[in-house]
Amino acid sequence: MDKKNTTIGVLLLLAAFASFYFTSRPGPQTTPTGLPVAAAPTTPTTPATPTPATTTPAVPANDAAFAAVVSDNANATVTTLANDYVELRLTDFGGAISDVAFKKYPAAHGSTAPFVFNETHAAPILAFNGFPGLDQSTRFQLVSATPTEVVYRTIFENRIEVTRRYILPAANDASADPYRIRHETTFRNLTAQIAPLPNVVNLGTSALVSSNDAGLYLNVASYDGDKPTVIDRGELEGGGFLNWIGASKNPPKSVIEQAGKVEWATVKNQFFASIFTPEKPGTGIVVRRVELPPLAGTSHTNIGLTGAIRLDLPVLPANGTTSFAGDLYVGPKEYTRLAKFSHNEDKVMQYDRYFFNRIFFSGYVAPALNWLMNGMHSFVGNWGIAIILMTLLLKVVSLPFTLAASRSAKRMQKMQPLMQAVREKYKDNPQKMNQATMELFKEHKVNPMGGCLPVLITIPLFVGFYSMLQGTAELRFQGFLWAHDLSAPDTIGHIFGLPINIMPILMGATMLFQMRLTPSPSIDSAQAQVFKFMPFLFTMICYNFSCALALYSTINGLFTIGQQLVVNKYTQDATPTPLGVPSGTGKSGKPIKNVTPQKK
């Protein structure tokens, strides 16, 4: 492919990433005021007979714009449900899930402690919100507890009996997902009067996963059966492109409520998510910001999100019973796992959320790449090698198109003297110039757009790979060569406070060498300067992306370099000569006077 087509491709990528950067950049953050952290679990007690509900006051919010972070009640009874993948800590305050530990995912690189979702929170997961006397401060009684099931019960104001049941799949249950919990809540009216019910259920609190996490995937989302709706942290902070350039000052919002059909709702960050899929679709979601303690090793503001789903619960009839049930997934954002669910829960991955994702078909490309990468990993057992093999396979598949484009570029390069002669002869007649140029292309069987096809293939693959990597939990803390985490930059040290990332530098070097090998038509000095600067610009843009993306691009570039060397060595097309139509030079190399068909 010639350098003009390469330039078009790179400029499209730059425009796409610039669009992504500006549309997802959060606004300025409020300085945290210091909040309490969830307390340690207490020792479980034996099941008790249901008694009227008791309540304790919740921790007040420090700022009306933020939901309050609450500490587990010191008197709480914590009951545990666990399998080989998760450990749920359920609290009798709210009869809900305090937090969930992921046994397969460490909290930090080299740590044996698991990552804990909802560890610091505004409310336990599936606790009721906004219904005083029957919320997270209400104490339930533990009715029963087995290795796979926990049941809570309370009586609200001597009027409503509330029973909450949690079922976790056993370790040997191959028919169920180990991260998915079945939940049922039943309301029974003990009086002869109708009664309103709590209909807002908490989904948990999501936080940044590391200091490298920019919060681009920290959001609350819902799915209406057609498309997902996403509320970012920046929408609450008053962020956005206009704010970033100073053209607008959107004030922070204390809460965002959105009405509409909800087949499932989620609170998530870059790698983990809490997804609740009710049997009967909900009617909306509620989102608030949460001030959290700074991440380990940092002192800057750490703002999380808490979300809730609004359920479609009718008024409880006199002496009647009603209930709601659903499946709660709390676990890693693994596409191959989520794709097995029946309500398109895999859209949590956000592969096609942004405009630049959609124009490059990332909604189709990224899932295919994820499936291919996981398939390669199942054979080799190393994610870095899996990425290399996947890259090579994609290059082999696209090889016929790339070789055809390379040969076309070589022919175009050798046709430059003929084309220059046409331009000189018809510089005052653009119509005849175009006609003669097209005759040249036709005569020498050169497609002027032939070099574009590899670019049209490469860009969707690159953007799809970028989209896929952003939320692929499988790559978190997976090492390769000197990189200890393929989902983060491969920083090996710092110079004057600036990180030294090797893989993006190698990527830029391969791009630079590749461009020097690529045949190029005659170009002016301004275009030449653009060509020289592009590898450096692209390296700067990708410098702090995950090193898995740079690994993919580097291997792709090395393969392309080898391919171009072969093409340059073995493609020995003769200097183009006219095949019946004078085009500037003949087989003898002497100039041809006429470059257009002679009139009869």
Coordinates of C-alpha atoms in Angstrom, one line a residue:
M1 CA 0.0 0.0 0.0
D2 CA 1.3 3.5 -0.8
K3 CA 2.0 6.2 1.7
K4 CA -1.0 8.2 0.8
N5 CA -3.3 5.4 1.8
T6 CA -1.3 4.8 4.9
T7 CA -1.7 8.5 5.7
I8 CA -5.4 8.3 5.2
G9 CA -5.6 5.4 7.6
V10 CA -3.5 6.9 10.3
L11 CA -5.4 10.2 10.1
L12 CA -8.7 8.4 10.5
L13 CA -7.3 6.6 13.5
L14 CA -6.1 9.9 15.0
A15 CA -9.5 11.5 14.4
A16 CA -11.2 8.5 16.0
F17 CA -9.1 8.6 19.1
A18 CA -9.4 12.4 19.4
S19 CA -13.2 12.0 19.3
F20 CA -13.1 9.3 21.9
Y21 CA -10.8 11.4 24.2
F22 CA -12.9 14.5 24.1
T23 CA -16.3 12.9 24.3
S24 CA -15.4 10.7 27.3
R25 CA -13.1 13.1 29.2
P26 CA -14.5 13.7 32.7
G27 CA -14.9 17.2 34.1
P28 CA -13.0 18.7 37.1
Q29 CA -13.5 16.8 40.4
T30 CA -14.3 18.0 43.8
T31 CA -11.7 17.5 46.5
P32 CA -12.7 14.7 48.8
T33 CA -13.5 15.5 52.4
G34 CA -12.6 12.2 53.9
L35 CA -15.0 9.4 54.4
P36 CA -15.3 6.3 56.6
V37 CA -14.4 2.9 55.1
A38 CA -16.5 -0.2 55.5
A39 CA -15.8 -2.0 58.7
A40 CA -14.5 -5.6 59.0
P41 CA -17.1 -8.5 59.1
T42 CA -18.4 -9.8 62.4
T43 CA -18.9 -13.3 63.4
P44 CA -22.1 -15.0 62.1
T45 CA -24.8 -15.9 64.6
T46 CA -27.4 -18.6 64.6
P47 CA -30.8 -18.2 62.7
A48 CA -33.5 -16.4 64.7
T49 CA -37.2 -16.1 64.6
P50 CA -38.5 -13.1 62.7
T51 CA -39.2 -10.0 64.8
P52 CA -40.3 -6.5 63.9
A53 CA -37.7 -4.5 62.0
T54 CA -35.3 -2.3 63.9
T55 CA -33.3 0.5 62.3
T56 CA -30.1 2.3 62.8
P57 CA -29.3 5.8 61.4
A58 CA -27.3 5.9 58.2
V59 CA -24.1 7.9 57.9
P60 CA -25.1 11.4 56.6
A61 CA -23.6 12.6 53.3
N62 CA -20.8 15.1 53.5
D63 CA -22.0 16.9 50.4
A64 CA -25.5 16.9 48.9
A65 CA -24.0 16.2 45.5
F66 CA -22.7 12.9 46.8
A67 CA -24.2 9.7 48.1
A68 CA -22.9 8.9 51.6
V69 CA -20.4 6.1 52.1
V70 CA -21.6 3.9 54.9
S71 CA -19.7 1.6 57.3
D72 CA -21.0 -1.8 58.1
N73 CA -22.9 -1.7 61.4
A74 CA -20.7 -2.9 64.2
N75 CA -23.5 -5.2 65.4
A76 CA -24.2 -6.7 62.0
T77 CA -24.3 -10.4 61.5
V78 CA -22.4 -11.4 58.4
T79 CA -23.2 -14.7 56.6
T80 CA -21.0 -16.1 53.8
L81 CA -21.9 -17.9 50.6
A82 CA -19.0 -19.1 48.6
N83 CA -17.9 -21.3 45.7
D84 CA -14.6 -21.7 43.8
Y85 CA -15.0 -18.3 42.1
V86 CA -16.7 -15.9 44.6
E87 CA -17.3 -15.2 48.2
L88 CA -20.5 -13.2 49.1
R89 CA -20.7 -11.5 52.5
L90 CA -24.3 -10.9 53.3
T91 CA -25.4 -8.6 56.1
D92 CA -28.6 -8.7 58.1
F93 CA -28.8 -4.9 57.9
G94 CA -30.9 -4.6 54.8
G95 CA -30.9 -8.3 54.2
A96 CA -28.5 -7.7 51.3
I97 CA -25.0 -8.4 50.0
S98 CA -22.4 -6.3 51.7
D99 CA -19.6 -7.1 49.1
V100 CA -18.3 -9.8 46.8
A101 CA -14.8 -11.1 46.6
F102 CA -13.5 -12.6 43.3
K103 CA -11.2 -15.5 44.1
K104 CA -9.7 -15.7 40.6
Y105 CA -8.8 -12.0 40.5
P106 CA -6.3 -10.4 42.9
A107 CA -6.7 -7.0 44.4
A108 CA -3.2 -5.9 43.3
H109 CA -0.4 -7.3 41.2
G110 CA 1.4 -10.0 43.2
S111 CA -1.2 -10.0 46.0
T112 CA -2.9 -13.1 47.3
A113 CA -5.9 -11.0 48.5
P114 CA -8.9 -11.1 46.1
F115 CA -10.5 -8.1 44.5
V116 CA -13.6 -7.1 46.4
F117 CA -16.5 -5.5 44.6
N118 CA -18.6 -3.0 46.6
E119 CA -16.0 -3.1 49.4
T120 CA -16.5 0.6 50.1
H121 CA -20.1 1.5 49.3
A122 CA -23.1 3.7 49.6
A123 CA -25.3 0.7 50.2
P124 CA -25.2 -3.1 50.2
I125 CA -26.1 -4.7 46.8
L126 CA -29.9 -5.3 46.5
A127 CA -30.7 -3.3 49.6
F128 CA -33.8 -1.1 49.3
N129 CA -33.3 2.6 48.8
G130 CA -35.6 5.5 49.6
F131 CA -38.1 3.7 51.8
P132 CA -37.5 4.6 55.5
G133 CA -38.0 1.7 57.8
L134 CA -37.3 -0.8 55.1
D135 CA -33.8 0.0 53.7
Q136 CA -30.2 -0.7 54.4
S137 CA -30.5 0.4 58.1
T138 CA -33.3 -2.1 58.7
R139 CA -32.2 -5.2 60.6
F140 CA -33.5 -8.5 59.2
Q141 CA -33.4 -11.9 60.9
L142 CA -31.4 -14.8 59.5
V143 CA -34.0 -17.5 58.9
S144 CA -31.7 -20.2 57.4
A145 CA -28.3 -20.6 56.0
T146 CA -26.8 -23.5 53.9
P147 CA -23.7 -23.7 51.7
T148 CA -25.8 -22.5 48.7
E149 CA -28.7 -20.5 50.2
V150 CA -29.4 -17.7 52.7
V151 CA -32.9 -16.5 53.8
Y152 CA -33.6 -13.3 55.7
R153 CA -37.0 -12.1 57.0
T154 CA -38.4 -9.1 58.8
I155 CA -41.8 -7.5 59.6
F156 CA -42.2 -3.9 58.7
E157 CA -44.3 -1.9 61.1
N158 CA -46.3 -5.0 62.0
R159 CA -47.9 -4.7 58.6
I160 CA -45.7 -6.3 55.9
E161 CA -43.6 -9.5 56.2
V162 CA -40.6 -9.3 53.9
T163 CA -38.6 -12.5 53.0
R164 CA -35.4 -12.3 51.0
R165 CA -33.7 -15.3 49.5
Y166 CA -30.2 -15.6 47.9
I167 CA -29.1 -18.8 46.1
L168 CA -25.5 -19.2 44.9
P169 CA -24.6 -22.1 42.4
A170 CA -22.6 -24.9 43.9
A171 CA -19.1 -25.5 42.7
N172 CA -20.2 -28.7 40.8
D173 CA -23.2 -27.1 39.1
A174 CA -22.1 -27.0 35.5
S175 CA -25.5 -25.6 34.4
A176 CA -25.2 -22.3 36.2
D177 CA -22.7 -19.5 36.1
P178 CA -20.6 -19.4 39.3
Y179 CA -20.8 -15.5 39.4
R180 CA -24.6 -15.4 39.1
I181 CA -26.8 -15.3 42.2
R182 CA -30.5 -16.0 42.2
H183 CA -32.5 -13.6 44.3
E184 CA -36.2 -13.5 45.4
T185 CA -38.0 -11.1 47.6
T186 CA -41.6 -11.8 48.8
F187 CA -43.9 -9.3 50.5
R188 CA -46.9 -10.5 52.5
N189 CA -49.5 -8.1 53.8
L190 CA -50.5 -8.9 57.3
T191 CA -53.4 -6.3 57.4
A192 CA -56.7 -5.7 55.6
Q193 CA -55.3 -2.4 54.0
I194 CA -53.4 -1.9 50.8
A195 CA -49.7 -0.9 51.3
P196 CA -47.1 0.8 49.1
L197 CA -43.8 -1.1 48.6
P198 CA -40.2 -0.1 48.2
N199 CA -39.3 -0.3 44.5
V200 CA -35.7 1.1 44.3
V201 CA -33.0 -1.6 44.7
N202 CA -29.3 -0.8 45.0
L203 CA -26.9 -2.3 42.4
G204 CA -23.7 -1.5 44.3
T205 CA -20.9 1.0 44.2
S206 CA -18.2 1.0 41.5
A207 CA -14.8 2.5 41.9
L208 CA -11.6 2.9 39.8
V209 CA -9.5 -0.3 39.7
S210 CA -6.1 1.3 39.6
S211 CA -4.2 4.6 39.2
N212 CA -4.0 3.9 35.5
D213 CA -7.8 3.8 35.3
A214 CA -9.1 7.1 33.8
G215 CA -12.7 6.2 34.6
L216 CA -13.8 6.0 31.0
Y217 CA -15.7 2.7 31.7
L218 CA -16.8 3.7 35.2
N219 CA -20.6 4.1 34.7
V220 CA -24.1 3.0 35.3
A221 CA -26.0 1.5 32.3
S222 CA -29.3 -0.1 31.5
Y223 CA -30.7 -2.1 28.5
D224 CA -34.2 -1.8 27.2
G225 CA -34.2 -4.8 24.9
D226 CA -33.0 -2.7 21.9
K227 CA -29.9 -0.7 23.0
P228 CA -28.0 0.2 26.2
T229 CA -28.2 3.6 27.8
V230 CA -25.0 4.7 29.7
I231 CA -24.6 7.4 32.3
D232 CA -20.9 8.3 32.8
R233 CA -19.3 9.8 35.8
G234 CA -18.6 12.9 33.7
E235 CA -22.4 13.6 33.3
L236 CA -22.7 14.0 37.0
E237 CA -19.5 16.1 37.2
G238 CA -20.6 18.5 34.5
G239 CA -17.8 17.3 32.2
G240 CA -17.7 17.1 28.4
F241 CA -15.9 18.6 25.4
L242 CA -17.4 22.1 25.9
N243 CA -16.3 22.2 29.5
W244 CA -12.8 20.9 28.6
I245 CA -12.3 23.8 26.2
G246 CA -13.8 26.3 28.6
A247 CA -16.8 27.1 26.4
S248 CA -19.4 25.9 28.9
K249 CA -19.6 25.4 32.7
N250 CA -22.1 22.7 33.4
P251 CA -22.7 22.4 37.1
P252 CA -22.3 19.1 38.9
K253 CA -25.5 17.1 39.4
S254 CA -26.4 15.4 42.7
V255 CA -28.4 12.7 41.0
I256 CA -29.6 11.5 37.6
E257 CA -32.8 9.6 37.3
Q258 CA -33.8 8.0 34.0
A259 CA -37.2 6.4 33.2
G260 CA -37.8 3.7 30.7
K261 CA -37.9 0.0 30.2
V262 CA -35.0 -1.8 32.0
E263 CA -34.3 -5.4 31.1
W264 CA -31.1 -5.2 33.1
A265 CA -29.1 -2.6 34.9
T266 CA -25.5 -2.5 35.8
V267 CA -22.9 -0.6 37.9
K268 CA -19.4 -1.3 36.5
N269 CA -15.8 -0.2 36.1
Q270 CA -13.1 -1.1 33.7
F271 CA -13.0 -4.8 34.5
F272 CA -15.9 -5.8 36.9
A273 CA -19.6 -5.3 37.0
S274 CA -22.8 -5.9 39.0
I275 CA -25.7 -6.7 36.6
F276 CA -29.2 -7.3 37.9
T277 CA -31.7 -8.9 35.4
P278 CA -35.2 -8.9 37.0
E279 CA -37.8 -11.3 35.7
K280 CA -40.1 -8.4 35.1
P281 CA -38.5 -5.4 33.4
G282 CA -37.8 -2.4 35.6
T283 CA -39.0 1.2 35.0
G284 CA -35.8 3.2 35.4
I285 CA -32.4 3.8 37.0
V286 CA -31.0 6.2 39.6
V287 CA -27.3 7.3 39.6
R288 CA -25.3 9.2 42.1
R289 CA -21.6 10.0 42.7
V290 CA -19.7 8.6 45.7
E291 CA -16.6 10.1 47.3
L292 CA -14.1 7.3 48.0
P293 CA -10.8 7.1 49.8
P294 CA -7.8 7.7 47.5
L295 CA -6.3 4.7 45.7
A296 CA -3.3 3.1 47.2
G297 CA -0.2 5.2 46.5
T298 CA -2.1 8.2 45.3
S299 CA -3.6 11.3 46.9
H300 CA -5.8 12.6 44.2
T301 CA -9.6 12.6 44.2
N302 CA -11.3 9.2 43.8
I303 CA -14.9 9.5 42.7
G304 CA -17.0 6.4 42.2
L305 CA -20.6 5.8 41.2
T306 CA -23.6 4.1 42.9
G307 CA -26.6 3.0 41.0
A308 CA -30.1 1.5 41.6
I309 CA -32.9 0.0 39.5
R310 CA -36.5 1.1 39.9
L311 CA -38.7 -2.0 39.8
D312 CA -42.3 -2.2 38.6
L313 CA -44.0 -3.2 41.9
P314 CA -47.7 -2.7 42.3
V315 CA -49.4 -1.7 45.6
L316 CA -49.6 -4.7 47.9
P317 CA -53.2 -5.7 48.2
A318 CA -55.0 -6.3 51.5
N319 CA -53.9 -9.7 52.9
G320 CA -52.2 -10.3 49.7
T321 CA -48.7 -11.4 48.5
T322 CA -46.4 -10.2 45.8
S323 CA -42.8 -10.7 44.9
F324 CA -40.0 -9.9 42.6
A325 CA -37.1 -12.1 41.5
G326 CA -34.1 -11.9 39.2
D327 CA -30.5 -12.9 38.5
L328 CA -27.6 -10.9 39.9
Y329 CA -24.3 -11.2 38.2
V330 CA -21.3 -9.9 40.2
G331 CA -18.1 -10.7 38.5
P332 CA -15.5 -9.9 35.8
K333 CA -16.4 -8.5 32.4
E334 CA -15.6 -11.6 30.5
Y335 CA -17.3 -11.5 27.1
T336 CA -17.3 -15.2 26.5
R337 CA -19.2 -15.6 29.8
L338 CA -21.7 -12.8 29.4
A339 CA -22.5 -13.8 25.8
K340 CA -24.1 -16.9 27.2
F341 CA -26.8 -15.0 29.0
S342 CA -30.2 -14.5 27.4
H343 CA -30.8 -10.8 27.7
N344 CA -27.7 -9.5 25.8
E345 CA -25.8 -8.8 29.0
D346 CA -22.6 -8.9 26.9
K347 CA -23.4 -5.3 25.9
V348 CA -22.0 -4.4 29.2
M349 CA -18.6 -4.6 27.4
Q350 CA -19.4 -1.3 25.5
Y351 CA -17.7 -2.5 22.3
D352 CA -19.9 -0.2 20.1
R353 CA -20.8 2.6 22.4
Y354 CA -18.8 5.5 20.9
F355 CA -19.2 6.9 17.4
F356 CA -15.7 5.8 16.3
N357 CA -16.5 2.3 17.5
R358 CA -19.6 2.2 15.4
I359 CA -18.1 3.6 12.1
F360 CA -15.4 0.9 12.3
F361 CA -17.9 -1.9 13.2
S362 CA -16.3 -2.6 16.6
G363 CA -19.6 -4.1 17.7
Y364 CA -18.9 -7.0 15.4
V365 CA -15.1 -7.0 15.2
A366 CA -14.3 -6.8 18.9
P367 CA -16.4 -9.8 19.9
A368 CA -14.8 -11.9 17.1
L369 CA -11.3 -10.8 18.3
N370 CA -12.2 -11.6 21.9
W371 CA -13.4 -15.1 20.9
L372 CA -10.2 -15.6 18.8
M373 CA -7.9 -14.4 21.6
N374 CA -9.6 -16.7 24.1
G375 CA -9.4 -19.6 21.7
M376 CA -5.7 -19.0 21.2
H377 CA -5.1 -18.8 24.9
S378 CA -6.9 -22.1 25.5
F379 CA -4.1 -23.7 23.4
V380 CA -1.0 -21.9 24.5
G381 CA -1.8 -20.8 28.1
N382 CA -0.2 -17.4 27.8
W383 CA -2.0 -14.3 26.9
G384 CA 0.9 -12.5 25.3
I385 CA 1.6 -15.5 23.0
A386 CA -2.1 -15.7 22.3
I387 CA -2.1 -12.1 21.1
I388 CA 0.9 -12.8 18.9
L389 CA -0.6 -15.9 17.3
M390 CA -3.9 -14.0 16.8
T391 CA -2.1 -11.2 15.1
L392 CA -0.2 -13.5 12.8
L393 CA -3.4 -15.4 11.9
L394 CA -5.1 -12.2 11.0
K395 CA -2.1 -11.1 8.8
V396 CA -2.1 -14.5 7.0
V397 CA -5.9 -14.2 6.3
S398 CA -5.4 -10.7 4.9
L399 CA -2.2 -11.5 3.1
P400 CA -3.7 -11.9 -0.4
F401 CA -5.2 -8.4 -0.2
T402 CA -2.0 -6.9 1.2
L403 CA 0.2 -8.5 -1.5
A404 CA -2.1 -7.3 -4.2
A405 CA -2.0 -3.8 -2.7
S406 CA 1.8 -3.9 -2.5
R407 CA 2.2 -4.9 -6.1
S408 CA -0.2 -2.2 -7.1
A409 CA 1.9 0.3 -5.1
K410 CA 5.0 -0.8 -6.9
R411 CA 3.4 -0.4 -10.3
M412 CA 2.1 3.0 -9.3
Q413 CA 5.6 4.0 -8.3
K414 CA 7.0 3.0 -11.6
M415 CA 4.3 4.8 -13.5
Q416 CA 5.2 8.1 -12.0
P417 CA 7.3 9.3 -15.0
L418 CA 4.3 8.6 -17.3
M419 CA 1.9 10.3 -15.0
Q420 CA 4.2 13.3 -14.7
A421 CA 4.5 13.5 -18.4
V422 CA 0.7 13.6 -18.6
R423 CA 0.4 16.3 -16.0
E424 CA 3.0 18.4 -17.8
K425 CA 1.3 18.0 -21.2
Y426 CA -2.2 18.7 -20.0
K427 CA -1.6 21.0 -17.1
D428 CA -4.0 23.6 -18.6
N429 CA -6.7 21.0 -19.4
P430 CA -7.7 19.1 -16.3
Q431 CA -10.4 17.1 -18.2
K432 CA -7.9 15.7 -20.7
M433 CA -5.4 15.1 -18.0
N434 CA -7.9 13.0 -16.0
Q435 CA -8.9 11.1 -19.2
A436 CA -5.3 10.4 -20.1
T437 CA -4.4 9.3 -16.5
M438 CA -7.3 6.9 -16.5
E439 CA -6.2 5.5 -19.8
L440 CA -2.8 4.9 -18.3
F441 CA -4.3 3.0 -15.3
K442 CA -6.4 0.9 -17.6
E443 CA -3.6 0.1 -20.0
H444 CA -1.2 -1.0 -17.3
K445 CA -3.9 -2.7 -15.2
V446 CA -3.4 -0.6 -12.1
N447 CA -6.2 0.1 -9.7
P448 CA -5.5 3.6 -8.2
M449 CA -7.6 2.5 -5.1
G450 CA -5.9 -0.8 -4.8
G451 CA -3.8 0.3 -1.9
C452 CA -6.8 1.3 0.2
L453 CA -8.1 -2.2 0.8
P454 CA -5.5 -3.2 3.4
V455 CA -6.1 0.1 5.2
L456 CA -9.9 -0.6 5.2
I457 CA -9.1 -4.0 6.8
T458 CA -6.4 -2.8 9.2
I459 CA -8.3 0.1 10.8
P460 CA -11.4 -1.8 11.9
L461 CA -9.1 -4.5 13.3
F462 CA -7.0 -2.0 15.2
V463 CA -10.0 0.0 16.6
G464 CA -11.8 -3.3 17.4
F465 CA -8.7 -4.6 19.2
Y466 CA -8.5 -1.4 21.2
S467 CA -12.2 -1.5 22.1
M468 CA -11.9 -5.2 23.1
L469 CA -8.8 -4.6 25.3
Q470 CA -10.4 -1.8 27.4
G471 CA -12.6 -4.0 29.4
T472 CA -11.1 -7.5 29.0
A473 CA -10.7 -8.7 32.6
E474 CA -8.8 -11.8 31.5
L475 CA -5.7 -9.7 30.7
R476 CA -5.6 -7.9 34.1
F477 CA -2.2 -8.7 35.8
Q478 CA -1.2 -11.2 33.1
G479 CA 2.5 -10.8 32.3
F480 CA 4.5 -11.2 29.2
L481 CA 8.2 -10.7 28.8
W482 CA 9.1 -7.5 30.9
A483 CA 5.4 -6.4 31.1
H484 CA 3.7 -7.5 34.3
D485 CA 0.2 -6.4 33.2
L486 CA -1.0 -6.6 29.6
S487 CA -4.0 -4.4 30.4
A488 CA -1.8 -1.5 31.4
P489 CA 1.3 0.3 30.1
D490 CA 4.5 -1.7 30.3
T491 CA 6.3 0.9 32.4
I492 CA 9.8 -0.2 33.4
G493 CA 10.9 3.0 35.1
H494 CA 10.7 6.8 35.1
I495 CA 13.0 9.6 33.8
F496 CA 12.3 13.0 35.3
G497 CA 8.9 11.7 36.3
L498 CA 8.0 10.5 32.8
P499 CA 7.2 6.7 32.4
I500 CA 9.4 4.6 30.2
N501 CA 7.1 2.4 28.2
I502 CA 9.0 0.0 25.9
M503 CA 6.3 -1.6 23.8
P504 CA 4.9 1.7 22.3
I505 CA 8.4 2.8 21.4
L506 CA 8.9 -0.5 19.5
M507 CA 5.6 0.1 17.9
G508 CA 6.7 3.5 16.7
A509 CA 10.0 2.2 15.5
T510 CA 8.3 -0.5 13.4
M511 CA 6.0 2.1 11.9
L512 CA 8.9 4.3 11.0
F513 CA 10.8 1.5 9.3
Q514 CA 7.7 0.3 7.6
M515 CA 7.0 3.7 6.1
R516 CA 10.6 3.9 4.7
L517 CA 10.1 0.6 3.0
T518 CA 6.7 1.4 1.5
P519 CA 6.8 2.6 -2.1
S520 CA 5.6 6.1 -2.4
P521 CA 4.5 8.3 -5.3
S522 CA 6.0 11.7 -5.9
I523 CA 4.8 14.0 -3.1
D524 CA 5.5 17.5 -2.1
S525 CA 7.6 18.6 0.8
A526 CA 4.6 19.3 3.1
Q527 CA 3.3 15.8 2.6
A528 CA 6.8 14.3 3.2
Q529 CA 7.0 16.1 6.6
V530 CA 3.6 14.7 7.5
F531 CA 4.8 11.2 6.6
K532 CA 7.9 11.6 8.8
F533 CA 5.9 12.9 11.8
M534 CA 3.1 10.3 11.8
P535 CA 4.9 7.5 13.6
F536 CA 6.0 9.8 16.4
L537 CA 2.5 11.3 16.7
F538 CA 0.9 7.8 16.8
T539 CA 3.4 6.6 19.4
M540 CA 2.6 9.6 21.6
I541 CA -1.1 8.9 21.4
C542 CA -0.8 5.2 22.2
Y543 CA 2.0 5.7 24.7
N544 CA -0.1 5.1 27.8
F545 CA -2.5 2.6 26.3
S546 CA -2.4 -1.0 27.4
C547 CA 0.8 -2.7 26.2
A548 CA -1.3 -5.5 24.7
L549 CA -2.4 -3.0 22.0
A550 CA 1.2 -2.0 21.4
L551 CA 2.2 -5.7 21.2
Y552 CA -0.5 -6.3 18.6
S553 CA 0.6 -3.3 16.5
T554 CA 4.3 -4.1 16.8
I555 CA 3.8 -7.8 15.7
N556 CA 1.6 -6.6 12.9
G557 CA 4.2 -4.0 11.8
L558 CA 7.1 -6.6 11.9
F559 CA 5.1 -9.0 9.8
T560 CA 4.3 -6.2 7.3
I561 CA 8.0 -5.2 7.2
G562 CA 9.0 -8.8 6.3
Q563 CA 6.2 -9.0 3.7
Q564 CA 7.3 -5.7 2.1
L565 CA 10.9 -6.8 2.0
V566 CA 9.8 -9.9 0.1
V567 CA 7.7 -7.8 -2.3
N568 CA 10.5 -5.4 -2.9
K569 CA 12.9 -8.2 -3.7
Y570 CA 10.8 -10.5 -5.8
T571 CA 8.4 -8.0 -7.5
Q572 CA 10.4 -7.0 -10.6
D573 CA 7.8 -5.5 -12.8
A574 CA 9.3 -3.9 -15.9
T575 CA 9.0 -0.2 -16.4
P576 CA 5.4 0.4 -17.6
T577 CA 5.1 0.8 -21.4
P578 CA 2.2 1.5 -23.5
L579 CA 0.1 -1.4 -24.9
G580 CA -1.1 0.3 -28.0
V581 CA -1.7 3.7 -26.5
P582 CA 1.2 6.1 -26.3
S583 CA 1.9 7.0 -22.7
G584 CA 5.1 8.9 -22.4
T585 CA 7.9 6.3 -23.0
G586 CA 8.2 3.3 -25.2
K587 CA 9.9 -0.1 -24.6
S588 CA 13.2 1.4 -25.8
G589 CA 12.9 4.0 -23.0
K590 CA 12.7 6.9 -25.5
P591 CA 10.0 9.5 -25.0
I592 CA 6.7 9.1 -26.8
K593 CA 5.4 12.4 -28.1
N594 CA 1.7 11.7 -27.8
V595 CA 0.2 10.3 -24.6
T596 CA -3.5 10.1 -25.8
P597 CA -5.1 8.1 -28.5
Q598 CA -4.7 9.7 -31.9
K599 CA -7.7 10.9 -33.8
K600 CA -8.6 8.9 -36.8

